[in-house]
Coordinates of C-alpha atoms in Angstrom, one line a residue:
M167 CA 62.3 127.4 113.3
E168 CA 64.1 124.2 112.2
M169 CA 65.3 123.2 108.8
K170 CA 66.3 119.7 107.8
R171 CA 68.1 118.7 104.6
M172 CA 69.9 115.6 103.3
L173 CA 73.7 115.7 104.0
Y174 CA 76.7 113.6 103.2
V175 CA 78.8 112.6 106.2
T176 CA 82.5 112.2 106.4
G177 CA 83.5 113.4 109.9
L178 CA 81.6 113.1 113.1
L179 CA 82.2 115.2 116.2
L180 CA 79.8 113.9 118.8
C181 CA 79.9 116.9 121.1
T182 CA 82.1 120.0 120.9
S183 CA 81.8 122.5 123.6
L184 CA 82.6 126.1 122.6
G185 CA 83.4 126.7 126.3
G186 CA 86.8 125.2 125.6
Y187 CA 87.6 128.2 123.4
A188 CA 85.6 131.1 124.9
Q189 CA 86.2 132.6 128.3
E190 CA 83.8 135.6 128.0
G191 CA 80.4 136.4 126.4
N192 CA 77.7 133.9 125.5
L193 CA 79.6 131.4 123.4
I194 CA 80.7 129.6 126.5
D195 CA 77.1 128.6 126.8
V196 CA 76.7 127.3 123.2
K197 CA 77.6 123.7 122.3
V198 CA 77.9 122.1 118.9
V199 CA 76.6 118.6 118.7
N200 CA 76.9 116.0 115.9
E201 CA 78.9 118.3 113.6
E202 CA 79.3 116.8 110.1
V203 CA 81.2 118.0 107.0
K204 CA 81.7 116.4 103.6
K205 CA 83.1 117.6 100.3
Q206 CA 81.5 116.1 97.3
G207 CA 82.7 117.3 93.9
S208 CA 82.5 121.1 93.9
E209 CA 80.2 121.3 96.9
V210 CA 80.8 121.2 100.6
S211 CA 77.9 120.1 102.9
L212 CA 77.8 121.2 106.6
R213 CA 75.4 120.0 109.3
M214 CA 75.6 120.7 113.0
T215 CA 73.3 121.0 115.9
L216 CA 73.6 124.1 118.0
D217 CA 72.6 123.4 121.6
L218 CA 71.5 126.6 123.2
T219 CA 70.2 125.2 126.4
G220 CA 72.6 127.2 128.5
L221 CA 72.3 130.4 126.6
R222 CA 70.4 133.2 128.3
V223 CA 69.9 136.6 126.5
G224 CA 68.8 139.7 128.3
N225 CA 65.3 141.1 127.5
Q226 CA 66.6 144.1 125.6
K227 CA 69.4 142.2 123.8
S228 CA 69.8 140.2 120.7
V229 CA 72.6 137.7 120.0
C230 CA 73.6 136.8 116.4
L231 CA 75.6 133.6 116.0
H232 CA 77.4 133.6 112.6
P233 CA 79.1 130.4 111.4
A234 CA 82.1 131.1 109.1
V235 CA 84.8 129.2 107.3
V236 CA 88.2 130.9 107.6
S237 CA 91.3 130.0 105.6
A238 CA 94.4 128.8 107.4
D239 CA 96.2 132.0 106.7
G240 CA 93.1 134.2 107.5
T241 CA 93.0 135.8 104.0
H242 CA 89.7 134.1 102.9
E243 CA 86.4 133.4 104.6
A244 CA 82.9 132.4 103.8
V245 CA 80.3 133.7 106.3
L246 CA 77.0 131.7 106.6
A247 CA 73.6 132.9 107.6
P248 CA 73.4 133.7 111.3
V249 CA 71.2 132.2 114.0
V250 CA 69.5 135.0 115.9
V251 CA 68.5 134.6 119.5
D252 CA 66.3 137.5 120.8
G253 CA 65.6 138.5 124.4
K254 CA 61.9 138.8 125.3
T255 CA 61.6 142.6 124.6
R256 CA 63.9 142.5 121.6
S257 CA 61.8 139.8 120.0
R258 CA 58.7 142.0 120.3
V259 CA 60.6 144.9 118.7
H260 CA 61.7 142.8 115.7
R261 CA 58.2 141.3 115.2
R262 CA 56.6 144.8 115.4
E263 CA 59.2 146.1 112.9
K264 CA 58.3 143.3 110.5
A265 CA 54.6 143.9 110.9
L266 CA 54.8 147.7 110.3
T267 CA 57.4 147.9 107.5
G268 CA 57.4 144.4 106.1
A269 CA 61.1 144.0 106.8
S270 CA 63.4 143.6 109.8
P271 CA 67.1 144.1 108.8
A272 CA 68.3 142.4 111.9
T273 CA 66.5 139.2 111.2
D274 CA 65.6 139.0 107.5
N275 CA 68.8 137.3 106.4
A276 CA 69.0 135.0 109.4
Y277 CA 69.0 131.2 109.2
T278 CA 66.5 131.1 111.9
V279 CA 65.2 133.5 114.7
L280 CA 64.6 132.1 118.2
R281 CA 63.2 133.5 121.4
S282 CA 65.6 133.1 124.3
G283 CA 64.5 130.5 126.8
R284 CA 61.9 128.9 124.5
E285 CA 63.8 126.9 121.9
S286 CA 67.1 125.2 122.8
R287 CA 68.3 123.3 119.7
V288 CA 68.9 124.4 116.1
E289 CA 69.6 121.9 113.3
Y290 CA 71.9 123.9 111.1
I291 CA 72.4 122.8 107.5
A292 CA 74.3 124.6 104.8
K293 CA 76.0 124.0 101.5
L294 CA 79.0 125.9 100.2
A295 CA 80.8 126.1 96.8
Y296 CA 84.1 124.4 97.4
E297 CA 87.2 126.6 97.1
P298 CA 90.8 125.4 97.3
W299 CA 91.6 127.6 100.2
M300 CA 89.1 125.6 102.3
V301 CA 91.7 122.8 102.7
D302 CA 93.0 123.0 106.3
S303 CA 90.6 126.0 107.0
R304 CA 88.6 126.2 110.2
L305 CA 84.9 126.5 111.1
V306 CA 84.3 129.3 113.6
L307 CA 81.2 130.6 115.3
R308 CA 81.1 134.4 115.8
E309 CA 78.8 136.1 118.3
R310 CA 77.6 139.6 117.9
M311 CA 75.5 141.0 120.7
T312 CA 73.4 144.1 120.3
G313 CA 71.5 146.3 122.8
C314 CA 68.4 148.3 122.7
L315 CA 69.5 150.7 119.9
D316 CA 71.1 147.9 117.9
C317 CA 74.6 149.2 118.7
T318 CA 77.3 146.6 118.9
A319 CA 77.7 145.6 122.6
A320 CA 80.1 142.7 122.3
T321 CA 81.8 140.5 119.7
E322 CA 83.4 137.1 120.2
E323 CA 84.7 134.2 118.1
S324 CA 85.3 130.5 118.9
T325 CA 86.6 127.7 116.8
V326 CA 84.2 124.8 116.1
K327 CA 86.2 122.5 113.8
A328 CA 89.8 122.6 112.7
P329 CA 90.5 121.6 110.0
F330 CA 87.1 122.2 108.3
I331 CA 88.3 120.2 105.3
K332 CA 91.3 118.0 105.5
L333 CA 93.2 117.2 102.3
F334 CA 92.6 113.5 101.6
T335 CA 95.8 111.4 101.6
P336 CA 95.2 107.9 100.3
R337 CA 96.6 105.1 102.4
Y338 CA 97.7 102.2 100.3
V339 CA 97.5 98.7 101.7
T340 CA 100.3 96.8 100.0
P341 CA 100.4 93.1 100.7
F342 CA 103.8 91.8 99.7
V343 CA 103.9 88.3 98.0
T344 CA 106.2 85.6 99.3
P345 CA 108.2 84.2 96.4
E346 CA 108.0 80.5 95.7
R347 CA 111.1 78.4 96.2
E348 CA 113.0 77.4 93.0
A349 CA 113.9 73.8 93.7
V350 CA 116.5 73.6 90.9
K351 CA 117.8 76.9 89.4
V352 CA 118.0 76.3 85.6
R353 CA 119.3 79.0 83.4
N354 CA 120.3 79.2 79.7
E355 CA 122.0 81.5 77.3
V356 CA 121.0 81.6 73.6
R357 CA 123.3 83.0 71.0
V358 CA 123.8 82.9 67.2
A359 CA 126.8 81.7 65.2
R360 CA 127.2 82.6 61.5
L361 CA 129.8 80.3 59.9
Q362 CA 131.0 80.4 56.3
F363 CA 131.4 77.1 54.4
R364 CA 133.4 76.5 51.3
Q365 CA 131.4 75.5 48.1
G366 CA 130.3 71.9 48.5
K367 CA 131.8 71.5 51.9
S368 CA 130.0 71.1 55.3
D369 CA 133.1 70.9 57.6
V370 CA 134.1 73.9 59.6
D371 CA 137.3 75.6 58.5
P372 CA 138.5 78.1 61.1
R373 CA 140.8 79.8 58.5
Y374 CA 137.9 80.6 56.1
K375 CA 136.7 84.2 56.2
D376 CA 135.5 85.2 59.7
N377 CA 135.0 81.7 61.0
R378 CA 137.8 81.8 63.6
A379 CA 136.2 84.8 65.5
E380 CA 132.8 83.1 65.4
L381 CA 134.2 79.8 66.7
E382 CA 136.1 81.5 69.5
T383 CA 132.9 83.2 70.5
V384 CA 131.0 79.9 70.6
T385 CA 133.7 77.9 72.5
G386 CA 134.5 80.9 74.7
S387 CA 130.9 81.2 75.9
I388 CA 130.8 77.5 76.7
N389 CA 134.1 77.6 78.6
V390 CA 132.9 80.6 80.7
V391 CA 130.0 78.5 82.0
K392 CA 132.1 75.3 82.2
T393 CA 134.8 77.0 84.4
N394 CA 132.4 78.7 86.7
P395 CA 132.3 76.6 89.9
D396 CA 128.8 77.8 90.7
L397 CA 127.4 76.4 87.4
T398 CA 126.9 72.9 86.0
I399 CA 126.2 72.5 82.2
T400 CA 123.2 70.3 81.7
G401 CA 122.8 70.6 77.9
I402 CA 124.1 72.3 74.8
Y403 CA 121.6 72.7 72.0
I404 CA 122.6 73.6 68.5
T405 CA 120.0 74.3 65.8
G406 CA 120.7 75.0 62.2
Y407 CA 118.6 77.1 59.8
A408 CA 118.7 77.7 56.1
S409 CA 117.3 80.3 53.7
P410 CA 114.6 79.5 51.1
E411 CA 117.1 79.7 48.3
G412 CA 117.4 76.2 46.7
S413 CA 115.2 73.1 47.3
V414 CA 113.6 72.2 50.6
A415 CA 115.3 68.9 50.7
F416 CA 118.7 70.4 50.0
N417 CA 118.2 73.2 52.7
Q418 CA 117.0 70.6 55.3
K419 CA 120.2 68.6 54.8
L420 CA 122.3 71.8 54.7
S421 CA 120.9 73.0 58.0
E422 CA 121.6 69.6 59.6
S423 CA 125.1 69.4 58.3
C424 CA 126.1 72.9 59.4
A425 CA 124.7 72.3 62.9
N426 CA 126.5 69.0 63.2
A427 CA 129.7 70.6 62.0
L428 CA 129.6 73.3 64.6
A429 CA 128.7 70.8 67.3
E430 CA 131.6 68.5 66.4
Y431 CA 134.1 71.4 66.4
A432 CA 132.9 72.9 69.6
R433 CA 132.7 69.5 71.4
K434 CA 136.4 68.7 70.6
D435 CA 137.5 72.2 71.5
T436 CA 135.7 72.3 74.9
H437 CA 136.0 68.6 75.7
M438 CA 132.4 68.5 76.8
D439 CA 130.8 65.1 77.2
A440 CA 129.0 63.9 74.0
S441 CA 125.8 63.2 75.9
L442 CA 125.3 66.9 76.6
W443 CA 125.1 67.8 72.9
H444 CA 121.7 68.0 71.1
V445 CA 121.7 68.9 67.4
A446 CA 118.9 69.6 65.0
G447 CA 118.4 71.1 61.5
M448 CA 115.2 73.1 61.0
G449 CA 115.6 73.7 57.2
E450 CA 114.2 76.8 55.6
D451 CA 113.3 79.6 58.1
W452 CA 110.2 81.2 56.6
E453 CA 109.2 82.9 59.8
G454 CA 112.6 84.4 60.0
L455 CA 112.3 85.6 56.4
R456 CA 109.2 87.6 57.2
R457 CA 111.0 89.2 60.1
E458 CA 113.9 90.1 57.9
V459 CA 111.7 91.6 55.2
E460 CA 109.9 93.7 57.9
K461 CA 113.2 95.2 58.8
H462 CA 113.4 96.8 55.3
P463 CA 110.3 99.0 55.1
Q464 CA 111.7 100.8 52.1
L465 CA 111.9 97.6 50.0
L466 CA 110.0 98.0 46.7
D467 CA 106.8 95.8 46.6
I468 CA 107.3 94.9 50.3
D469 CA 103.5 94.4 50.8
K470 CA 103.5 91.9 47.9
V471 CA 106.5 90.1 49.3
L472 CA 104.9 89.8 52.8
R473 CA 101.6 88.6 51.3
L474 CA 103.3 85.9 49.3
I475 CA 105.2 84.8 52.4
D476 CA 101.9 84.7 54.4
E477 CA 100.1 82.7 51.7
C478 CA 102.9 80.2 51.5
E479 CA 101.5 76.8 52.6
G480 CA 102.5 73.2 51.7
D481 CA 105.1 73.2 48.9
K482 CA 107.8 75.6 50.0
D483 CA 109.7 75.2 46.7
A484 CA 106.6 76.5 44.8
C485 CA 106.4 79.4 47.3
E486 CA 110.0 80.4 46.7
K487 CA 109.5 80.2 42.9
R488 CA 106.3 82.3 43.2
I489 CA 108.3 85.0 45.0
R490 CA 111.1 84.9 42.5
E491 CA 108.7 85.2 39.5
S492 CA 106.4 87.8 41.1
V493 CA 108.8 90.5 42.0
S494 CA 111.3 92.5 39.9
P495 CA 114.9 91.2 39.5
D496 CA 116.1 94.1 41.6
V497 CA 113.8 93.2 44.5
Y498 CA 114.7 89.5 44.3
T499 CA 118.4 90.4 44.2
R500 CA 117.9 92.4 47.4
L501 CA 116.1 89.5 49.0
L502 CA 119.1 87.2 48.2
N503 CA 121.8 89.6 49.3
E504 CA 120.2 91.3 52.3
M505 CA 117.4 89.1 53.7
Y506 CA 118.3 85.5 52.8
G507 CA 121.8 85.7 54.2
P508 CA 120.9 86.3 57.9
L509 CA 118.7 83.2 57.8
R510 CA 121.6 80.9 57.3
R511 CA 122.8 80.5 60.8
N512 CA 123.2 78.2 63.8
E513 CA 121.6 79.1 67.1
Y514 CA 123.1 77.6 70.2
K515 CA 121.8 77.4 73.7
I516 CA 123.8 76.6 76.8
E517 CA 121.7 75.2 79.6
Y518 CA 123.0 75.0 83.1
S519 CA 122.0 74.6 86.7
V520 CA 123.1 77.0 89.4
R521 CA 124.0 76.0 93.0
S522 CA 122.3 77.6 96.0
F523 CA 124.0 80.5 97.7
N524 CA 124.1 81.3 101.4
L525 CA 123.2 84.8 102.6
E526 CA 126.8 86.2 102.5
E527 CA 127.4 84.8 99.0
A528 CA 124.0 86.1 97.8
K529 CA 124.9 89.6 99.0
K530 CA 127.9 89.5 96.7
Q531 CA 126.2 87.8 93.9
I532 CA 123.3 90.3 93.7
K533 CA 125.8 93.0 92.8
T534 CA 127.4 91.1 89.9
R535 CA 125.1 88.3 88.6
P536 CA 121.7 88.6 90.2
D537 CA 120.4 86.3 87.4
L538 CA 122.1 83.4 89.2
L539 CA 120.1 84.0 92.3
S540 CA 116.5 82.8 92.7
V541 CA 113.8 85.4 93.6
E542 CA 113.6 83.7 97.0
E543 CA 117.4 84.2 97.5
I544 CA 117.1 87.9 96.5
Y545 CA 114.3 88.4 99.0
T546 CA 116.4 86.7 101.7
V547 CA 119.1 89.4 100.9
A548 CA 116.5 92.1 101.1
E549 CA 115.1 91.0 104.4
S550 CA 118.5 90.8 105.9
Y551 CA 118.8 94.6 105.4
G552 CA 115.5 95.3 107.1
K553 CA 112.3 96.6 105.5
G554 CA 112.3 100.2 104.6
T555 CA 116.1 100.5 104.2
A556 CA 117.6 101.7 100.9
D557 CA 119.3 98.3 100.4
Y558 CA 116.0 96.5 101.0
E559 CA 114.3 98.6 98.4
E560 CA 117.1 98.2 95.9
A561 CA 117.0 94.4 96.3
L562 CA 113.3 94.4 95.4
R563 CA 113.9 96.5 92.3
I564 CA 116.7 94.2 91.2
A565 CA 114.4 91.2 91.6
A566 CA 111.8 92.8 89.3
A567 CA 114.3 93.9 86.8
T568 CA 116.0 90.5 86.7
Y569 CA 112.8 88.5 86.6
P570 CA 110.2 90.7 84.9
K571 CA 107.9 87.6 84.3
N572 CA 107.9 86.5 87.9
A573 CA 104.7 87.5 89.6
A574 CA 106.0 87.9 93.1
A575 CA 109.0 90.0 92.0
V576 CA 106.8 92.4 89.9
V577 CA 104.0 92.7 92.4
N578 CA 106.3 93.4 95.3
A579 CA 108.2 96.1 93.3
A580 CA 104.8 97.7 92.5
C581 CA 103.9 97.6 96.2
L582 CA 107.2 99.3 97.0
K583 CA 106.3 102.1 94.5
M584 CA 102.8 102.5 96.1
E585 CA 104.3 102.7 99.6
G586 CA 106.5 105.5 98.2
R587 CA 103.3 107.2 96.8
D588 CA 104.7 106.6 93.2
V589 CA 101.4 105.3 91.9
Q590 CA 102.1 106.5 88.3
G591 CA 105.3 104.6 87.8

């Protein structure tokens, strides 16, 4: 009797001889050919061909071949339907028993029943409910031989496949990206200076309020770059901004005057060439006003204020007047005192180029100022340590942290995580 069903295939064992495991009994004469196993969802499919060509069973005997899945520690097992091979006389006994009583306990639950010497191959197909213990388990074939009175004459077991199911471990292919060369390394630092001016004056007075500290911060940051032999300043950009209080024309002029005043003071103090300075006044900063209002979620009528800002087009003086007249005096006072003030400022950007570093210099630089290295230079440092070393991996992480918008740096850091099986991070 043969049964054929559709199976899913993952593993293929072309020919496994049980003789390699058994030294006695009949299992040495049984071979398993084209054994296949696959787990799909909650089900495990098994298919194997039992080659019984060399099996000879005595006339009075019966051999039961029981496939079974046994856990790695031997505490669990799943026994499958047996293949029964009867000798000539025993086959007649079982058929007579079936004819007289309608049942044959020795063969009723069998996968198939064969007559020794007549049929030599069995296509064995089975499906099992998957259990966690089946991982790293083994598939065995057990032989039970019975004599004329069905008393146990011999028992034997041989391993067919180990492991029966192997825990799947993904293998990630992680192609690292070679970073592009940065021909000229240009960096910049953007900061904010908030200076106070006397009524009706646009010149900078270091003695007035907190101006001295602000000015020292500005000139100090320029001098830090200026005195660094690895850096060359290529431009200093100062941009002035004003609040909406007052007319648009006045605020435009005010933002320009304040920016020029800061630039003139800083230029004289740092002795930087005049050609490096770029000054602009941007007038009223309405986008900045919206950001400042959003920082005060408890402000009364905040939704109304934000809507008025968003609807402001064209005549900014009319917009400011509409806000002033649409909100309560208390709300407008808060706008003046808490949200308009931060808008009056100068932003300054120091732009500079960075020289190239050799390997030894780059190894030192990566520990203190990795932002002065190009991604390519960081990778040169990494490769000098050797792939797989702790220093190599640390260099890749530094590249991604320093240049989060650089595709090569980010992709390679992700590849590093995947190689370490950190697919969540």
